[in-house]
mmCIF file of C-alpha atoms and ligand atoms in Angstrom:
data_model
loop_
_atom_site.group_PDB
_atom_site.id
_atom_site.type_symbol
_atom_site.label_atom_id
_atom_site.label_comp_id
_atom_site.label_asym_id
_atom_site.label_seq_id
_atom_site.Cartn_x
_atom_site.Cartn_y
_atom_site.Cartn_z
ATOM 1 C CA MET C 1 26.593 -20.833 7.251
ATOM 2 C CA ASN C 2 26.139 -17.699 5.678
ATOM 3 C CA GLU C 3 29.155 -16.677 4.338
ATOM 4 C CA ASN C 4 28.596 -13.336 3.808
ATOM 5 C CA LEU C 5 29.787 -11.137 6.842
ATOM 6 C CA LYS C 6 26.317 -8.390 6.149
ATOM 7 C CA SER C 7 24.495 -11.525 7.216
ATOM 8 C CA MET C 8 26.156 -12.262 10.357
ATOM 9 C CA THR C 9 25.120 -10.570 13.798
ATOM 10 C CA MET C 10 28.466 -9.311 15.438
ATOM 11 C CA ALA C 11 29.210 -12.333 17.584
ATOM 12 C CA GLU C 12 29.406 -14.379 14.477
ATOM 13 C CA ILE C 13 31.904 -11.686 12.605
ATOM 14 C CA GLY C 14 33.893 -11.519 16.242
ATOM 15 C CA GLY C 15 33.965 -15.622 15.275
ATOM 16 C CA VAL C 16 35.465 -14.833 12.203
ATOM 17 C CA LEU C 17 37.768 -12.428 12.779
ATOM 18 C CA LYS C 18 39.149 -14.559 15.891
ATOM 19 C CA GLU C 19 39.937 -17.035 13.397
ATOM 20 C CA LEU C 20 42.277 -14.690 11.397
ATOM 21 C CA GLY C 21 43.933 -13.702 14.636
ATOM 22 C CA GLN C 22 42.401 -10.921 15.363
ATOM 23 C CA PRO C 23 40.868 -9.164 19.026
ATOM 24 C CA ALA C 24 37.749 -8.689 20.052
ATOM 25 C CA PHE C 25 36.969 -4.960 19.318
ATOM 26 C CA ARG C 26 37.654 -5.407 15.503
ATOM 27 C CA ALA C 27 33.804 -7.127 15.114
ATOM 28 C CA LYS C 28 32.352 -4.135 16.174
ATOM 29 C CA GLN C 29 34.611 -1.916 14.096
ATOM 30 C CA VAL C 30 33.411 -4.180 11.169
ATOM 31 C CA PHE C 31 29.611 -4.782 12.010
ATOM 32 C CA THR C 32 29.445 -0.912 12.464
ATOM 33 C CA TRP C 33 31.218 -0.091 8.236
ATOM 34 C CA LEU C 34 28.840 -2.625 7.274
ATOM 35 C CA HIS C 35 25.926 -1.672 8.480
ATOM 36 C CA LYS C 36 27.085 2.228 6.700
ATOM 37 C CA GLY C 37 26.986 1.049 3.435
ATOM 38 C CA VAL C 38 30.346 0.561 2.870
ATOM 39 C CA LYS C 39 31.553 -1.101 -0.462
ATOM 40 C CA SER C 40 34.736 -1.819 -0.169
ATOM 41 C CA TYR C 41 37.051 -2.682 3.047
ATOM 42 C CA ASP C 42 39.181 0.076 2.240
ATOM 43 C CA GLU C 43 36.848 2.296 3.315
ATOM 44 C CA MET C 44 37.315 0.972 7.058
ATOM 45 C CA SER C 45 39.709 3.022 7.675
ATOM 46 C CA ASN C 46 40.148 2.023 11.700
ATOM 47 C CA LEU C 47 41.177 -1.306 10.296
ATOM 48 C CA PRO C 48 44.802 -2.522 9.344
ATOM 49 C CA GLN C 49 45.364 -2.811 5.627
ATOM 50 C CA GLY C 50 46.495 -6.728 6.015
ATOM 51 C CA LEU C 51 43.292 -7.468 7.847
ATOM 52 C CA ARG C 52 42.125 -5.114 4.585
ATOM 53 C CA ALA C 53 43.176 -7.499 1.935
ATOM 54 C CA GLU C 54 42.427 -10.585 3.746
ATOM 55 C CA LEU C 55 39.177 -9.918 4.523
ATOM 56 C CA THR C 56 38.299 -8.794 0.300
ATOM 57 C CA SER C 57 39.650 -11.646 -1.049
ATOM 58 C CA ARG C 58 37.773 -13.646 1.754
ATOM 59 C CA TYR C 59 34.728 -12.117 2.136
ATOM 60 C CA PRO C 60 33.881 -10.278 -0.729
ATOM 61 C CA ILE C 61 31.169 -7.290 0.022
ATOM 62 C CA CYS C 62 28.015 -7.302 -1.954
ATOM 63 C CA ALA C 63 25.929 -4.387 -3.089
ATOM 64 C CA PRO C 64 22.956 -3.513 -5.256
ATOM 65 C CA GLU C 65 23.262 -1.492 -8.374
ATOM 66 C CA VAL C 66 20.348 0.576 -9.015
ATOM 67 C CA VAL C 67 18.512 -0.552 -12.669
ATOM 68 C CA ARG C 68 15.608 1.503 -12.469
ATOM 69 C CA LYS C 69 15.226 4.450 -10.078
ATOM 70 C CA GLN C 70 10.762 5.933 -11.114
ATOM 71 C CA GLU C 71 9.865 9.080 -8.634
ATOM 72 C CA SER C 72 6.396 9.705 -8.289
ATOM 73 C CA GLN C 73 5.740 13.461 -9.446
ATOM 74 C CA LYS C 74 3.101 13.224 -7.298
ATOM 75 C CA ASP C 75 3.425 12.613 -3.729
ATOM 76 C CA GLY C 76 7.459 11.890 -3.988
ATOM 77 C CA THR C 77 7.325 7.893 -3.352
ATOM 78 C CA ILE C 78 10.721 6.222 -5.139
ATOM 79 C CA LYS C 79 10.623 2.448 -6.772
ATOM 80 C CA TYR C 80 13.915 1.017 -7.172
ATOM 81 C CA LEU C 81 14.664 -1.843 -9.110
ATOM 82 C CA TRP C 82 18.133 -3.404 -7.776
ATOM 83 C CA ARG C 83 20.108 -5.925 -9.699
ATOM 84 C CA LEU C 84 21.724 -8.471 -6.941
ATOM 85 C CA SER C 85 24.969 -9.315 -7.785
ATOM 86 C CA ASP C 86 23.760 -12.576 -8.980
ATOM 87 C CA GLY C 87 21.882 -10.687 -11.652
ATOM 88 C CA ASN C 88 18.653 -10.949 -10.036
ATOM 89 C CA CYS C 89 16.070 -8.131 -9.559
ATOM 90 C CA VAL C 90 14.143 -6.901 -6.617
ATOM 91 C CA GLU C 91 11.818 -3.721 -6.005
ATOM 92 C CA THR C 92 11.815 -1.297 -3.592
ATOM 93 C CA VAL C 93 9.614 1.637 -2.731
ATOM 94 C CA LEU C 94 10.075 4.465 -0.566
ATOM 95 C CA MET C 95 7.227 6.241 0.849
ATOM 96 C CA ARG C 96 7.134 9.869 2.719
ATOM 97 C CA TYR C 97 3.852 8.940 5.107
ATOM 98 C CA HIS C 98 3.938 12.166 7.935
ATOM 99 C CA TYR C 99 5.379 9.352 10.779
ATOM 100 C CA GLY C 100 8.300 9.101 8.719
ATOM 101 C CA ASN C 101 9.731 7.007 5.385
ATOM 102 C CA THR C 102 8.693 3.913 5.305
ATOM 103 C CA VAL C 103 10.925 1.264 2.875
ATOM 104 C CA CYS C 104 8.665 -1.356 1.332
ATOM 105 C CA ILE C 105 10.711 -4.378 0.817
ATOM 106 C CA SER C 106 11.268 -7.840 -1.031
ATOM 107 C CA SER C 107 11.677 -10.899 0.436
ATOM 108 C CA GLU C 108 12.534 -13.136 -2.184
ATOM 109 C CA VAL C 109 12.975 -13.035 -6.437
ATOM 110 C CA GLY C 110 9.841 -13.786 -7.452
ATOM 111 C CA CYS C 111 6.725 -15.602 -5.377
ATOM 112 C CA ARG C 112 5.640 -19.566 -5.433
ATOM 113 C CA MET C 113 2.044 -18.420 -3.664
ATOM 114 C CA GLY C 114 0.402 -18.447 -7.073
ATOM 115 C CA CYS C 115 -2.064 -15.265 -5.752
ATOM 116 C CA ALA C 116 -4.413 -14.867 -8.518
ATOM 117 C CA PHE C 117 -4.267 -10.678 -8.518
ATOM 118 C CA CYS C 118 -0.252 -10.080 -7.486
ATOM 119 C CA ALA C 119 2.227 -9.224 -10.518
ATOM 120 C CA SER C 120 5.097 -10.879 -7.988
ATOM 121 C CA THR C 121 3.844 -14.161 -8.577
ATOM 122 C CA LEU C 122 3.332 -14.686 -12.306
ATOM 123 C CA GLY C 123 6.694 -16.186 -13.242
ATOM 124 C CA GLY C 124 6.869 -18.268 -9.762
ATOM 125 C CA LEU C 125 9.321 -18.437 -7.127
ATOM 126 C CA VAL C 126 13.253 -18.177 -8.314
ATOM 127 C CA ARG C 127 15.108 -17.943 -5.114
ATOM 128 C CA LYS C 128 15.183 -16.454 -1.515
ATOM 129 C CA LEU C 129 16.818 -13.396 -0.193
ATOM 130 C CA GLU C 130 19.970 -14.070 2.049
ATOM 131 C CA PRO C 131 19.647 -11.611 4.778
ATOM 132 C CA PHE C 132 22.229 -8.889 3.913
ATOM 133 C CA GLU C 133 19.962 -8.522 0.927
ATOM 134 C CA MET C 134 16.534 -7.883 2.708
ATOM 135 C CA LEU C 135 19.308 -5.071 4.154
ATOM 136 C CA ASP C 136 21.146 -3.816 2.249
ATOM 137 C CA GLN C 137 17.746 -2.674 0.260
ATOM 138 C CA VAL C 138 16.577 -0.800 3.243
ATOM 139 C CA LEU C 139 20.361 0.776 3.531
ATOM 140 C CA PHE C 140 21.156 1.504 0.490
ATOM 141 C CA THR C 141 17.555 3.333 -0.118
ATOM 142 C CA GLN C 142 18.239 5.642 2.292
ATOM 143 C CA ILE C 143 21.882 6.122 0.892
ATOM 144 C CA ASP C 144 20.542 6.657 -2.758
ATOM 145 C CA SER C 145 17.287 8.793 -1.446
ATOM 146 C CA GLY C 146 19.498 10.995 1.232
ATOM 147 C CA LEU C 147 16.129 10.334 3.053
ATOM 148 C CA PRO C 148 16.619 8.534 7.011
ATOM 149 C CA ILE C 149 14.138 6.023 6.626
ATOM 150 C CA SER C 150 12.433 4.888 10.353
ATOM 151 C CA HIS C 151 9.923 2.262 8.936
ATOM 152 C CA ILE C 152 9.989 -0.942 6.911
ATOM 153 C CA VAL C 153 7.224 -2.758 6.011
ATOM 154 C CA LEU C 154 7.759 -6.174 4.615
ATOM 155 C CA MET C 155 5.243 -5.988 1.281
ATOM 156 C CA GLY C 156 6.842 -6.329 -1.533
ATOM 157 C CA ILE C 157 8.004 -9.418 -3.918
ATOM 158 C CA GLY C 158 7.748 -12.090 -1.702
ATOM 159 C CA GLU C 159 5.905 -13.986 0.862
ATOM 160 C CA PRO C 160 8.349 -13.769 4.202
ATOM 161 C CA LEU C 161 7.502 -16.358 6.477
ATOM 162 C CA ASP C 162 8.092 -18.419 3.054
ATOM 163 C CA ASN C 163 11.892 -17.528 3.882
ATOM 164 C CA PHE C 164 11.166 -17.630 7.520
ATOM 165 C CA ASP C 165 15.451 -17.819 9.216
ATOM 166 C CA ASN C 166 16.458 -15.136 6.963
ATOM 167 C CA VAL C 167 13.649 -12.902 7.129
ATOM 168 C CA MET C 168 14.480 -13.590 10.861
ATOM 169 C CA ARG C 169 18.029 -12.333 11.074
ATOM 170 C CA PHE C 170 17.239 -9.747 9.033
ATOM 171 C CA LEU C 171 14.883 -8.218 11.390
ATOM 172 C CA GLU C 172 17.240 -9.102 14.172
ATOM 173 C CA LEU C 173 19.893 -7.115 11.869
ATOM 174 C CA VAL C 174 18.032 -3.634 11.273
ATOM 175 C CA ASN C 175 17.001 -4.037 14.779
ATOM 176 C CA SER C 176 20.729 -4.089 15.989
ATOM 177 C CA ALA C 177 21.424 -0.925 18.191
ATOM 178 C CA ASP C 178 25.202 -0.769 16.296
ATOM 179 C CA GLY C 179 23.628 -1.047 13.049
ATOM 180 C CA MET C 180 20.365 1.049 11.482
ATOM 181 C CA ASN C 181 18.661 0.355 14.943
ATOM 182 C CA ILE C 182 15.222 0.786 13.688
ATOM 183 C CA SER C 183 12.634 -0.539 16.117
ATOM 184 C CA MET C 184 10.720 -3.460 15.635
ATOM 185 C CA ARG C 185 7.582 -1.636 16.680
ATOM 186 C CA HIS C 186 8.058 0.299 13.449
ATOM 187 C CA ILE C 187 8.298 -3.080 11.201
ATOM 188 C CA SER C 188 5.097 -4.849 9.440
ATOM 189 C CA LEU C 189 4.901 -8.034 8.558
ATOM 190 C CA SER C 190 2.624 -9.428 5.769
ATOM 191 C CA THR C 191 2.082 -12.734 5.149
ATOM 192 C CA CYS C 192 -0.610 -14.582 2.858
ATOM 193 C CA GLY C 193 -1.068 -16.679 5.889
ATOM 194 C CA LEU C 194 1.247 -20.021 6.668
ATOM 195 C CA VAL C 195 -0.698 -20.978 9.835
ATOM 196 C CA PRO C 196 2.489 -23.358 11.371
ATOM 197 C CA LYS C 197 4.935 -20.112 10.698
ATOM 198 C CA ILE C 198 2.514 -17.520 12.075
ATOM 199 C CA ASP C 199 2.679 -19.860 15.105
ATOM 200 C CA GLU C 200 6.446 -20.113 14.948
ATOM 201 C CA LEU C 201 6.726 -16.051 14.668
ATOM 202 C CA ALA C 202 4.108 -15.641 17.811
ATOM 203 C CA LYS C 203 6.654 -17.692 20.000
ATOM 204 C CA ARG C 204 9.560 -14.939 18.991
ATOM 205 C CA LYS C 205 7.114 -12.469 20.833
ATOM 206 C CA LEU C 206 8.448 -10.169 18.344
ATOM 207 C CA GLN C 207 7.158 -6.808 18.566
ATOM 208 C CA ILE C 208 6.496 -6.133 14.638
ATOM 209 C CA THR C 209 2.877 -5.546 13.581
ATOM 210 C CA LEU C 210 1.480 -8.561 11.650
ATOM 211 C CA SER C 211 -0.456 -8.269 8.260
ATOM 212 C CA VAL C 212 -2.559 -10.985 7.251
ATOM 213 C CA SER C 213 -3.827 -10.612 3.365
ATOM 214 C CA LEU C 214 -7.434 -12.421 4.366
ATOM 215 C CA HIS C 215 -8.778 -11.113 0.924
ATOM 216 C CA ALA C 216 -11.813 -12.797 1.675
ATOM 217 C CA PRO C 217 -14.271 -13.748 4.557
ATOM 218 C CA ASN C 218 -14.517 -18.000 4.158
ATOM 219 C CA ASP C 219 -12.977 -20.429 1.946
ATOM 220 C CA GLU C 220 -15.316 -20.293 -0.835
ATOM 221 C CA VAL C 221 -14.376 -16.798 -2.187
ATOM 222 C CA ARG C 222 -10.503 -17.357 -0.899
ATOM 223 C CA ASN C 223 -9.928 -20.257 -2.409
ATOM 224 C CA THR C 224 -11.142 -19.114 -5.888
ATOM 225 C CA ILE C 225 -8.507 -16.184 -5.164
ATOM 226 C CA MET C 226 -5.546 -17.677 -3.283
ATOM 227 C CA PRO C 227 -4.096 -21.378 -3.591
ATOM 228 C CA VAL C 228 -3.044 -21.012 0.045
ATOM 229 C CA ASN C 229 -6.679 -21.163 1.068
ATOM 230 C CA LYS C 230 -6.658 -25.044 0.558
ATOM 231 C CA ALA C 231 -3.831 -25.536 2.652
ATOM 232 C CA TYR C 232 -4.674 -23.446 5.404
ATOM 233 C CA PRO C 233 -8.425 -22.383 5.015
ATOM 234 C CA THR C 234 -9.785 -19.446 6.569
ATOM 235 C CA GLU C 235 -10.881 -21.801 9.849
ATOM 236 C CA GLN C 236 -7.176 -22.377 10.584
ATOM 237 C CA LEU C 237 -5.467 -19.224 9.666
ATOM 238 C CA LEU C 238 -7.869 -17.366 12.301
ATOM 239 C CA ALA C 239 -7.650 -19.429 14.906
ATOM 240 C CA ALA C 240 -3.718 -18.512 14.047
ATOM 241 C CA CYS C 241 -4.280 -15.037 14.476
ATOM 242 C CA ARG C 242 -6.638 -15.513 17.568
ATOM 243 C CA ARG C 243 -2.880 -17.311 18.817
ATOM 244 C CA TYR C 244 -1.221 -14.605 17.733
ATOM 245 C CA TYR C 245 -2.551 -11.948 20.016
ATOM 246 C CA ALA C 246 -2.931 -14.534 23.005
ATOM 247 C CA GLU C 247 1.207 -14.871 22.877
ATOM 248 C CA THR C 248 2.095 -11.483 21.451
ATOM 249 C CA SER C 249 -0.933 -8.454 22.967
ATOM 250 C CA ARG C 250 0.151 -7.732 19.089
ATOM 251 C CA ARG C 251 -3.463 -5.847 17.666
ATOM 252 C CA ILE C 252 -3.690 -8.123 13.942
ATOM 253 C CA SER C 253 -3.827 -6.143 10.801
ATOM 254 C CA PHE C 254 -6.068 -7.692 8.076
ATOM 255 C CA GLU C 255 -5.017 -6.500 3.842
ATOM 256 C CA TYR C 256 -7.745 -7.091 2.227
ATOM 257 C CA ALA C 257 -7.578 -6.255 -1.669
ATOM 258 C CA MET C 258 -11.034 -4.869 -2.669
ATOM 259 C CA ILE C 259 -12.089 -6.973 -5.938
ATOM 260 C CA HIS C 260 -15.626 -5.687 -8.032
ATOM 261 C CA GLY C 261 -17.743 -8.513 -7.552
ATOM 262 C CA VAL C 262 -15.536 -11.114 -5.690
ATOM 263 C CA ASN C 263 -15.535 -9.694 -1.725
ATOM 264 C CA ASP C 264 -16.610 -6.429 -1.611
ATOM 265 C CA SER C 265 -20.785 -7.085 -1.102
ATOM 266 C CA ALA C 266 -22.188 -6.073 2.386
ATOM 267 C CA GLU C 267 -22.567 -9.558 2.781
ATOM 268 C CA HIS C 268 -19.371 -10.163 2.835
ATOM 269 C CA ALA C 269 -18.556 -8.056 4.700
ATOM 270 C CA LYS C 270 -20.938 -8.878 7.499
ATOM 271 C CA GLU C 271 -19.589 -12.484 7.057
ATOM 272 C CA LEU C 272 -15.858 -11.033 7.931
ATOM 273 C CA ILE C 273 -17.516 -9.008 11.501
ATOM 274 C CA HIS C 274 -18.867 -12.192 12.202
ATOM 275 C CA ARG C 275 -16.003 -14.873 11.811
ATOM 276 C CA LEU C 276 -13.477 -12.069 13.557
ATOM 277 C CA LYS C 277 -15.958 -11.730 16.762
ATOM 278 C CA GLY C 278 -13.811 -11.089 19.515
ATOM 279 C CA LEU C 279 -10.339 -10.700 17.720
ATOM 280 C CA PRO C 280 -8.917 -6.712 18.175
ATOM 281 C CA ALA C 281 -8.286 -6.262 14.383
ATOM 282 C CA HIS C 282 -7.277 -3.343 11.895
ATOM 283 C CA PHE C 283 -8.346 -3.796 8.134
ATOM 284 C CA ASN C 284 -6.321 -2.201 5.450
ATOM 285 C CA LEU C 285 -8.969 -1.843 2.300
ATOM 286 C CA ILE C 286 -7.125 -1.347 -0.887
ATOM 287 C CA PRO C 287 -8.539 -1.173 -4.054
ATOM 288 C CA LEU C 288 -7.429 -3.444 -5.804
ATOM 289 C CA ASN C 289 -4.583 -2.335 -7.917
ATOM 290 C CA HIS C 290 -5.140 -3.598 -11.879
ATOM 291 C CA VAL C 291 -2.622 -6.032 -13.252
ATOM 292 C CA GLU C 292 -2.631 -6.701 -16.924
ATOM 293 C CA GLU C 293 -2.136 -10.376 -17.352
ATOM 294 C CA SER C 294 -5.517 -10.571 -14.619
ATOM 295 C CA PRO C 295 -9.307 -10.397 -15.767
ATOM 296 C CA LEU C 296 -10.100 -9.512 -12.087
ATOM 297 C CA LYS C 297 -10.771 -5.272 -11.872
ATOM 298 C CA PRO C 298 -10.780 -2.824 -8.740
ATOM 299 C CA SER C 299 -13.880 -2.372 -7.114
ATOM 300 C CA THR C 300 -16.033 0.827 -7.509
ATOM 301 C CA ARG C 301 -15.237 3.377 -4.794
ATOM 302 C CA ASP C 302 -18.800 3.324 -3.352
ATOM 303 C CA ALA C 303 -18.370 -0.327 -2.405
ATOM 304 C CA VAL C 304 -15.443 0.204 -0.977
ATOM 305 C CA ALA C 305 -16.726 3.197 1.152
ATOM 306 C CA LYS C 306 -19.639 1.218 1.698
ATOM 307 C CA PHE C 307 -17.972 -1.670 3.185
ATOM 308 C CA GLN C 308 -15.134 0.669 5.414
ATOM 309 C CA LYS C 309 -18.462 2.289 6.730
ATOM 310 C CA THR C 310 -19.747 -1.775 7.721
ATOM 311 C CA LEU C 311 -16.943 -2.588 9.419
ATOM 312 C CA GLU C 312 -15.866 0.355 11.657
ATOM 313 C CA ASP C 313 -20.147 0.353 12.136
ATOM 314 C CA ALA C 314 -19.482 -2.977 14.368
ATOM 315 C CA GLY C 315 -16.486 -1.492 15.500
ATOM 316 C CA ILE C 316 -13.362 -2.637 13.499
ATOM 317 C CA PRO C 317 -11.521 0.141 12.130
ATOM 318 C CA ALA C 318 -10.474 0.062 8.694
ATOM 319 C CA THR C 319 -8.852 2.731 6.429
ATOM 320 C CA VAL C 320 -8.576 3.161 2.894
ATOM 321 C CA ARG C 321 -4.898 2.521 1.848
ATOM 322 C CA ARG C 322 -3.885 5.883 0.051
ATOM 323 C CA THR C 323 -2.846 4.684 -3.171
ATOM 324 C CA LEU C 324 0.861 5.968 -3.375
ATOM 325 C CA GLY C 325 2.678 6.682 -6.399
ATOM 326 C CA GLY C 326 0.131 5.113 -9.091
ATOM 327 C CA ASP C 327 1.929 6.854 -11.558
ATOM 328 C CA ILE C 328 4.867 4.837 -11.043
ATOM 329 C CA ASP C 329 3.712 0.689 -11.323
ATOM 330 C CA ALA C 330 4.670 1.071 -7.292
ATOM 331 C CA SER C 331 2.682 -1.799 -6.399
ATOM 332 C CA CYS C 332 4.031 -5.585 -5.885
ATOM 333 C CA GLY C 333 6.316 -7.025 -8.620
ATOM 334 C CA GLN C 334 5.156 -4.437 -11.498
ATOM 335 C CA LEU C 335 8.050 -3.051 -12.338
ATOM 336 C CA ARG C 336 10.110 -5.709 -12.047
ATOM 337 C CA ARG C 337 7.816 -7.999 -14.264
ATOM 338 C CA LYS C 338 8.018 -4.965 -16.762
ATOM 339 C CA TYR C 339 11.314 -5.218 -17.048
ATOM 340 C CA THR C 340 11.944 -9.071 -17.702
ATOM 341 C CA LYS C 341 9.404 -9.125 -20.064
ATOM 342 C CA GLU C 342 11.150 -5.879 -21.897
ATOM 343 C CA ARG C 343 14.614 -7.659 -21.513
ATOM 344 C CA SER C 344 13.030 -11.297 -23.072
ATOM 345 C CA ALA C 345 10.997 -9.662 -26.273
ATOM 346 C CA PRO C 346 12.750 -10.256 -29.401
ATOM 347 C CA ALA C 347 14.794 -6.991 -30.352
ATOM 348 C CA ASN C 348 12.573 -5.849 -32.708
ATOM 349 C CA SER C 349 9.847 -5.330 -30.603
ATOM 350 C CA ARG C 350 11.358 -3.356 -28.249
HETATM 351 N N1 SAH B 401 3.589 -12.430 0.297
HETATM 352 C C1 SAH B 401 3.004 -11.371 1.510
HETATM 353 C C2 SAH B 401 3.145 -10.092 1.255
HETATM 354 C C3 SAH B 401 3.281 -9.190 -0.268
HETATM 355 S S1 SAH B 401 2.341 -8.658 -1.105
HETATM 356 C C4 SAH B 401 1.323 -11.269 1.742
HETATM 357 O O1 SAH B 401 0.580 -12.196 0.672
HETATM 358 O O2 SAH B 401 0.796 -10.953 2.741
HETATM 359 C C5 SAH B 401 1.440 -7.060 0.079
HETATM 360 C C6 SAH B 401 0.146 -7.134 0.281
HETATM 361 O O3 SAH B 401 -0.418 -6.694 -1.185
HETATM 362 C C7 SAH B 401 -0.877 -8.533 0.226
HETATM 363 O O4 SAH B 401 -1.849 -8.171 0.909
HETATM 364 C C8 SAH B 401 -1.162 -8.832 -1.389
HETATM 365 O O5 SAH B 401 -1.938 -9.831 -1.550
HETATM 366 C C9 SAH B 401 -1.166 -7.918 -1.903
HETATM 367 N N2 SAH B 401 -1.616 -7.283 -2.993
HETATM 368 C C10 SAH B 401 -0.768 -7.441 -4.050
HETATM 369 N N3 SAH B 401 -0.916 -7.827 -5.662
HETATM 370 C C11 SAH B 401 -1.898 -6.789 -5.877
HETATM 371 C C12 SAH B 401 -2.608 -5.984 -6.294
HETATM 372 N N4 SAH B 401 -2.972 -6.145 -7.345
HETATM 373 N N5 SAH B 401 -4.307 -5.187 -6.161
HETATM 374 C C13 SAH B 401 -3.847 -5.072 -4.976
HETATM 375 N N6 SAH B 401 -2.997 -5.617 -3.526
HETATM 376 C C14 SAH B 401 -2.307 -6.883 -3.859
#
């Protein structure tokens, strides 16, 4: 069982408090305070002193510390590098869209999926994040920036469906009416395509948007850039997407990183159209963000525009993702990677 009160539901906190001889109404008080981002029980002014002291010794409140904060001069995007209580670091990005302030949060420290173009996976998986560590990213980004957060995307470091139970618990917590109360319809979860977990997610019938990182129209291409495709090839993945739609009636959003000479030809676009027939979908075309360690290069603007037009002409809505925060290393894993590299470099080379 989670030993951190901030990872618990209100009912579970009630159970803990009952064992400490407390009345039922205290659960809501504690839950509400924790979800306001207090850093000490002494801030919980409506709790008796004795209880505050007892909780302090039994259930310390953890909060992440800001290690780096970078703000884009161009578009107001803010990137945070947080240090967690065990010293590990994760990133959160705050993006300011016309429809609301959106945070992109991490679900793991590192990642074990091994995608060839992604900075987050270079050092492998260190550990999964606890529910409260995902909640804290939303909470403390809101507190530090002073900007109210209305939307969340699970598109930072890590594979959310590889940390399934903790991510489900996080969604429940952040959606709670007595907490941050962020609507499920304002939350997107992105996966590289863990088929059994997509089926498990479908059964929950959440109103979130499922984003699938497809990045290729067939196994031949996808096998070269995403090792996960060997376990769950495109046919199985697309079948799972169809089942997901049948179960939830939620349109799937596909992410497609456009990589020069790899997945960006007219033939690739036509093959995608053919394979997606009958599945309501939306495409997010992302010009590849170049990662230092990788030989892969972004597609040309012309190739991206042509690809978009081919999909649109076939009735598949496709948007080219506006790249925010390009001046602050604001894509997946880049800031953490830079920081870790700097720290491990010999002192004289810094
Ligand atoms: N593990 C999840 C979520 C993390 S990344 C997933 O795979 O979906 C969010 C998105 O950014 C994914 O679509 C991922 O494939 C993409 N991505 C990672 N590195 C990228 C890069 N260098 N350029 C463009 N997109 C990238």
